[in-house]
PDB file of C-alpha atoms in Angstrom:
ATOM      1  CA  MET A   1      37.139 -30.922 -60.941  1.00 37.00           C
ATOM      2  CA  ILE A   2      39.519 -30.687 -57.802  1.00 39.00           C
ATOM      3  CA  ARG A   3      43.159 -30.978 -58.643  1.00 40.00           C
ATOM      4  CA  LEU A   4      46.004 -32.225 -56.272  1.00 41.00           C
ATOM      5  CA  ALA A   5      48.306 -29.399 -56.987  1.00 42.00           C
ATOM      6  CA  TRP A   6      45.553 -26.612 -56.570  1.00 38.00           C
ATOM      7  CA  LEU A   7      45.039 -28.523 -53.291  1.00 40.00           C
ATOM      8  CA  PHE A   8      48.605 -28.428 -52.628  1.00 41.00           C
ATOM      9  CA  SER A   9      48.763 -24.746 -53.284  1.00 40.00           C
ATOM     10  CA  ALA A  10      45.324 -23.840 -51.414  1.00 39.00           C
ATOM     11  CA  ALA A  11      46.355 -25.720 -48.154  1.00 41.00           C
ATOM     12  CA  SER A  12      50.050 -24.185 -47.926  1.00 38.00           C
ATOM     13  CA  VAL A  13      48.473 -20.835 -48.491  1.00 36.00           C
ATOM     14  CA  ALA A  14      45.671 -21.635 -45.555  1.00 37.00           C
ATOM     15  CA  VAL A  15      48.519 -22.478 -43.109  1.00 37.00           C
ATOM     16  CA  LEU A  16      50.487 -19.629 -43.972  1.00 35.00           C
ATOM     17  CA  VAL A  17      47.906 -17.070 -43.189  1.00 34.00           C
ATOM     18  CA  ALA A  18      46.743 -18.910 -40.426  1.00 36.00           C
ATOM     19  CA  ALA A  19      50.209 -19.166 -38.902  1.00 39.00           C
ATOM     20  CA  CYS A  20      50.902 -15.813 -39.719  1.00 39.00           C
ATOM     21  CA  GLY A  21      47.694 -13.820 -38.590  1.00 39.00           C
ATOM     22  CA  GLY A  22      66.435 -38.155 -42.094  1.00 37.00           C
ATOM     23  CA  GLY A  23      69.296 -40.534 -43.112  1.00 38.00           C
ATOM     24  CA  ASP A  24      68.439 -43.894 -44.462  1.00 41.00           C
ATOM     25  CA  GLY A  25      70.586 -45.570 -41.544  1.00 42.00           C
ATOM     26  CA  GLY A  26      72.861 -47.307 -43.973  1.00 39.00           C
ATOM     27  CA  THR A  27      70.482 -49.982 -45.294  1.00 41.00           C
ATOM     28  CA  ALA A  28      70.597 -50.797 -49.240  1.00 41.00           C
ATOM     29  CA  ALA A  29      68.040 -49.516 -51.451  1.00 47.00           C
ATOM     30  CA  LEU A  30      64.767 -51.362 -52.058  1.00 54.00           C
ATOM     31  CA  ILE A  31      64.306 -52.960 -55.332  1.00 62.00           C
ATOM     32  CA  SER A  32      60.476 -52.206 -56.462  1.00 60.00           C
ATOM     33  CA  SER A  33      58.565 -54.917 -57.751  1.00 89.00           C
ATOM     34  CA  GLU A  34      55.259 -53.586 -57.553  1.00 97.00           C
ATOM     35  CA  PRO A  35      53.675 -50.295 -59.056  1.00 98.00           C
ATOM     36  CA  ILE A  36      52.846 -48.758 -56.207  1.00 98.00           C
ATOM     37  CA  ASP A  37      56.363 -49.343 -54.473  1.00 98.00           C
ATOM     38  CA  LYS A  38      58.165 -46.213 -56.211  1.00 97.00           C
ATOM     39  CA  TYR A  39      55.512 -43.824 -54.413  1.00 98.00           C
ATOM     40  CA  VAL A  40      56.043 -45.180 -50.827  1.00 98.00           C
ATOM     41  CA  GLY A  41      57.690 -43.123 -48.413  1.00 98.00           C
ATOM     42  CA  ASN A  42      58.222 -39.744 -47.182  1.00 98.00           C
ATOM     43  CA  TRP A  43      58.178 -36.823 -50.086  1.00 99.00           C
ATOM     44  CA  THR A  44      58.587 -33.167 -49.486  1.00 98.00           C
ATOM     45  CA  ASN A  45      58.848 -29.811 -51.214  1.00 98.00           C
ATOM     46  CA  CYS A  46      59.748 -26.458 -49.471  1.00 98.00           C
ATOM     47  CA  GLN A  47      57.867 -23.213 -50.998  1.00 96.00           C
ATOM     48  CA  ALA A  48      58.923 -19.739 -50.156  1.00 96.00           C
ATOM     49  CA  THR A  49      56.000 -17.067 -50.018  1.00 91.00           C
ATOM     50  CA  VAL A  50      55.475 -13.862 -48.730  1.00 91.00           C
ATOM     51  CA  VAL A  51      52.449 -13.355 -46.157  1.00 84.00           C
ATOM     52  CA  SER A  52      51.488  -9.713 -44.913  1.00 90.00           C
ATOM     53  CA  GLY A  53      54.972  -8.673 -45.994  1.00 92.00           C
ATOM     54  CA  VAL A  54      56.711 -11.041 -44.032  1.00 92.00           C
ATOM     55  CA  ASN A  55      58.870 -13.896 -46.303  1.00 94.00           C
ATOM     56  CA  VAL A  56      58.238 -16.995 -44.823  1.00 95.00           C
ATOM     57  CA  SER A  57      57.908 -20.738 -46.302  1.00 97.00           C
ATOM     58  CA  ALA A  58      55.839 -23.672 -45.976  1.00 95.00           C
ATOM     59  CA  LEU A  59      57.354 -27.475 -46.009  1.00 97.00           C
ATOM     60  CA  THR A  60      54.737 -29.975 -47.610  1.00 96.00           C
ATOM     61  CA  SER A  61      55.360 -33.328 -46.404  1.00 97.00           C
ATOM     62  CA  PHE A  62      53.578 -36.398 -48.168  1.00 96.00           C
ATOM     63  CA  THR A  63      53.846 -39.882 -46.864  1.00 98.00           C
ATOM     64  CA  ALA A  64      52.458 -42.696 -48.799  1.00 98.00           C
ATOM     65  CA  THR A  65      52.097 -46.264 -47.597  1.00 98.00           C
ATOM     66  CA  LYS A  66      51.510 -49.343 -49.714  1.00 98.00           C
ATOM     67  CA  THR A  67      48.032 -51.187 -49.426  1.00 98.00           C
ATOM     68  CA  ASP A  68      48.594 -53.703 -52.343  1.00 98.00           C
ATOM     69  CA  ALA A  69      50.461 -54.099 -55.585  1.00 98.00           C
ATOM     70  CA  THR A  70      48.499 -50.823 -57.164  1.00 98.00           C
ATOM     71  CA  ARG A  71      47.033 -49.097 -54.055  1.00 99.00           C
ATOM     72  CA  GLY A  72      48.085 -47.052 -51.249  1.00 98.00           C
ATOM     73  CA  SER A  73      47.106 -44.569 -48.642  1.00 98.00           C
ATOM     74  CA  PHE A  74      48.613 -41.084 -48.100  1.00 97.00           C
ATOM     75  CA  THR A  75      48.883 -38.371 -45.559  1.00 97.00           C
ATOM     76  CA  THR A  76      50.000 -34.647 -46.008  1.00 96.00           C
ATOM     77  CA  THR A  77      51.447 -32.286 -43.424  1.00 96.00           C
ATOM     78  CA  VAL A  78      52.406 -28.783 -43.887  1.00 95.00           C
ATOM     79  CA  THR A  79      54.882 -26.984 -41.426  1.00 95.00           C
ATOM     80  CA  VAL A  80      55.325 -22.972 -41.847  1.00 94.00           C
ATOM     81  CA  PHE A  81      58.927 -21.784 -41.025  1.00 96.00           C
ATOM     82  CA  ALA A  82      60.155 -17.984 -40.386  1.00 96.00           C
ATOM     83  CA  ILE A  83      62.395 -18.244 -43.194  1.00 94.00           C
ATOM     84  CA  THR A  84      62.407 -18.991 -46.837  1.00 95.00           C
ATOM     85  CA  SER A  85      64.348 -22.158 -46.950  1.00 96.00           C
ATOM     86  CA  CYS A  86      61.908 -24.288 -44.844  1.00 96.00           C
ATOM     87  CA  THR A  87      64.560 -24.329 -41.921  1.00 96.00           C
ATOM     88  CA  GLY A  88      65.063 -22.717 -38.515  1.00 95.00           C
ATOM     89  CA  LEU A  89      62.443 -21.077 -36.524  1.00 95.00           C
ATOM     90  CA  LYS A  90      58.887 -23.016 -37.084  1.00 95.00           C
ATOM     91  CA  LEU A  91      55.626 -20.616 -36.845  1.00 92.00           C
ATOM     92  CA  ALA A  92      53.512 -23.730 -36.809  1.00 85.00           C
ATOM     93  CA  ASP A  93      53.918 -26.978 -35.857  1.00 87.00           C
ATOM     94  CA  PRO A  94      53.061 -29.811 -38.721  1.00 92.00           C
ATOM     95  CA  VAL A  95      49.546 -29.429 -39.603  1.00 93.00           C
ATOM     96  CA  PRO A  96      47.421 -32.483 -41.185  1.00 92.00           C
ATOM     97  CA  VAL A  97      45.408 -31.509 -44.082  1.00 92.00           C
ATOM     98  CA  PRO A  98      42.330 -33.829 -44.450  1.00 86.00           C
ATOM     99  CA  GLN A  99      42.086 -32.647 -48.049  1.00 86.00           C
ATOM    100  CA  LEU A 100      45.201 -34.079 -48.897  1.00 87.00           C
ATOM    101  CA  SER A 101      45.318 -37.443 -47.386  1.00 95.00           C
ATOM    102  CA  GLY A 102      43.215 -40.522 -48.596  1.00 97.00           C
ATOM    103  CA  ASN A 103      43.965 -43.142 -50.809  1.00 98.00           C
ATOM    104  CA  VAL A 104      45.442 -43.553 -54.372  1.00 98.00           C
ATOM    105  CA  ALA A 105      45.124 -46.145 -56.922  1.00 99.00           C
ATOM    106  CA  ILE A 106      47.165 -46.695 -60.135  1.00 99.00           C
ATOM    107  CA  ASP A 107      44.779 -47.344 -62.960  1.00 98.00           C
ATOM    108  CA  SER A 108      47.151 -47.659 -65.550  1.00 98.00           C
ATOM    109  CA  VAL A 109      51.057 -48.032 -65.507  1.00 98.00           C
ATOM    110  CA  GLY A 110      53.184 -45.774 -67.433  1.00 96.00           C
ATOM    111  CA  THR A 111      50.544 -44.830 -70.124  1.00 96.00           C
ATOM    112  CA  GLY A 112      50.468 -41.092 -69.133  1.00 96.00           C
ATOM    113  CA  PRO A 113      52.741 -38.302 -70.578  1.00 96.00           C
ATOM    114  CA  SER A 114      56.438 -39.067 -70.106  1.00 96.00           C
ATOM    115  CA  GLY A 115      55.734 -42.257 -68.663  1.00 97.00           C
ATOM    116  CA  SER A 116      53.548 -41.101 -66.137  1.00 98.00           C
ATOM    117  CA  ASP A 117      51.062 -43.490 -64.416  1.00 99.00           C
ATOM    118  CA  LYS A 118      47.349 -42.895 -64.760  1.00 99.00           C
ATOM    119  CA  ILE A 119      46.046 -42.524 -60.926  1.00 99.00           C
ATOM    120  CA  THR A 120      42.455 -42.450 -59.220  1.00 98.00           C
ATOM    121  CA  ILE A 121      43.063 -39.851 -56.185  1.00 97.00           C
ATOM    122  CA  THR A 122      40.698 -40.405 -53.058  1.00 97.00           C
ATOM    123  CA  PRO A 123      40.801 -37.776 -50.776  1.00 96.00           C
ATOM    124  CA  SER A 124      39.465 -38.228 -47.112  1.00 94.00           C
ATOM    125  CA  THR A 125      37.217 -35.412 -47.422  1.00 93.00           C
ATOM    126  CA  LEU A 126      36.712 -34.629 -51.029  1.00 94.00           C
ATOM    127  CA  PRO A 127      35.311 -36.672 -54.229  1.00 96.00           C
ATOM    128  CA  SER A 128      37.615 -38.854 -56.103  1.00 97.00           C
ATOM    129  CA  PHE A 129      39.410 -37.341 -59.269  1.00 97.00           C
ATOM    130  CA  LYS A 130      41.914 -38.542 -61.875  1.00 98.00           C
ATOM    131  CA  ASP A 131      45.371 -37.405 -61.967  1.00 98.00           C
ATOM    132  CA  LEU A 132      48.968 -38.332 -63.130  1.00 99.00           C
ATOM    133  CA  ALA A 133      52.106 -39.414 -61.116  1.00 98.00           C
ATOM    134  CA  LEU A 134      55.686 -39.582 -61.998  1.00 98.00           C
ATOM    135  CA  VAL A 135      58.766 -40.723 -59.998  1.00 98.00           C
ATOM    136  CA  THR A 136      62.080 -39.737 -61.844  1.00 97.00           C
ATOM    137  CA  GLY A 137      65.355 -39.176 -60.216  1.00 95.00           C
ATOM    138  CA  GLY A 138      64.089 -39.009 -56.296  1.00 97.00           C
ATOM    139  CA  GLN A 139      61.127 -36.462 -57.486  1.00 98.00           C
ATOM    140  CA  LEU A 140      57.525 -37.056 -57.435  1.00 98.00           C
ATOM    141  CA  GLN A 141      55.357 -34.885 -59.959  1.00 98.00           C
ATOM    142  CA  PHE A 142      51.625 -34.631 -60.570  1.00 98.00           C
ATOM    143  CA  GLY A 143      49.382 -33.997 -63.352  1.00 98.00           C
ATOM    144  CA  ASP A 144      49.130 -30.474 -64.300  1.00 97.00           C
ATOM    145  CA  ALA A 145      45.421 -29.009 -63.053  1.00 90.00           C
ATOM    146  CA  GLY A 146      45.118 -26.361 -66.200  1.00 95.00           C
ATOM    147  CA  SER A 147      46.081 -29.043 -68.746  1.00 97.00           C
ATOM    148  CA  ALA A 148      43.592 -30.324 -71.353  1.00 98.00           C
ATOM    149  CA  LYS A 149      41.955 -33.803 -70.316  1.00 98.00           C
ATOM    150  CA  ASP A 150      42.286 -37.013 -72.170  1.00 97.00           C
ATOM    151  CA  ALA A 151      39.317 -39.059 -73.450  1.00 97.00           C
ATOM    152  CA  GLN A 152      39.342 -40.593 -69.846  1.00 97.00           C
ATOM    153  CA  GLY A 153      39.631 -37.624 -67.910  1.00 97.00           C
ATOM    154  CA  TYR A 154      43.223 -37.523 -66.990  1.00 98.00           C
ATOM    155  CA  PRO A 155      45.542 -34.556 -67.414  1.00 98.00           C
ATOM    156  CA  THR A 156      47.457 -34.617 -70.503  1.00 97.00           C
ATOM    157  CA  ALA A 157      50.584 -32.721 -68.894  1.00 98.00           C
ATOM    158  CA  LEU A 158      52.620 -32.964 -65.772  1.00 98.00           C
ATOM    159  CA  ASP A 159      52.932 -29.865 -63.377  1.00 98.00           C
ATOM    160  CA  SER A 160      56.406 -28.784 -63.090  1.00 96.00           C
ATOM    161  CA  SER A 161      55.555 -25.782 -60.383  1.00 95.00           C
ATOM    162  CA  PHE A 162      55.190 -28.365 -57.627  1.00 95.00           C
ATOM    163  CA  ILE A 163      57.976 -31.159 -57.349  1.00 98.00           C
ATOM    164  CA  LEU A 164      58.291 -33.406 -54.054  1.00 98.00           C
ATOM    165  CA  THR A 165      61.474 -34.702 -53.657  1.00 98.00           C
ATOM    166  CA  LYS A 166      62.070 -38.449 -51.719  1.00 98.00           C
ATOM    167  CA  GLN A 167      63.406 -38.132 -48.094  1.00 97.00           C
ATOM    168  CA  LEU A 168      65.661 -41.076 -47.588  1.00 89.00           C
TER     169      LEU A 168
END
C-alpha cells in the first residue's frame, strides 16, 4: 500500500536529483471547533541530504484547507536549497508534487496511537490509502509506513522521522 511518508521521501529525492543534475499579522489564534480545523494551514519540513557529493536541502511545504468538518484538501510543494538549512540560494523554485496533493477525510477522531486521528488520503494521481495524523505542539505527524496494520488497515505507529511544523 502506498504510504504518505514514503511519498514525501520519494518526492524530495526526485526533486533533489532533478535540481542537481510568515508572521501571524498580530491576529489571535483561532479556536478549533471541528476535527479538520487542527490540520488547516501551512506546514513545513526541512530535510538535509547529499546529492552527487553536494550537501543540499529540500523544504517540503504541505498546505491543507477545510472542505467540511471532517474533510479537507491539500497541496504539497518541494523547494531545493544549496545548503542544508533550507535557506539561502534556491536550486529550484517550489515544485508541485501531484502525488502529494488531493483530499483527506478524518474517519475516526483520536482513536489511533497516541490519540491520533485515523484518516483516508486520496492523492490526485494515486489510489486512496489509510493513514494516521496527529497534531501536537504545532507539529504534524503521519503514520509509519513500516508499522503493522490494525484490523481496519491503519498503521499502528506514528512516523517520527518526518515531522512537519506549522507556520503561523
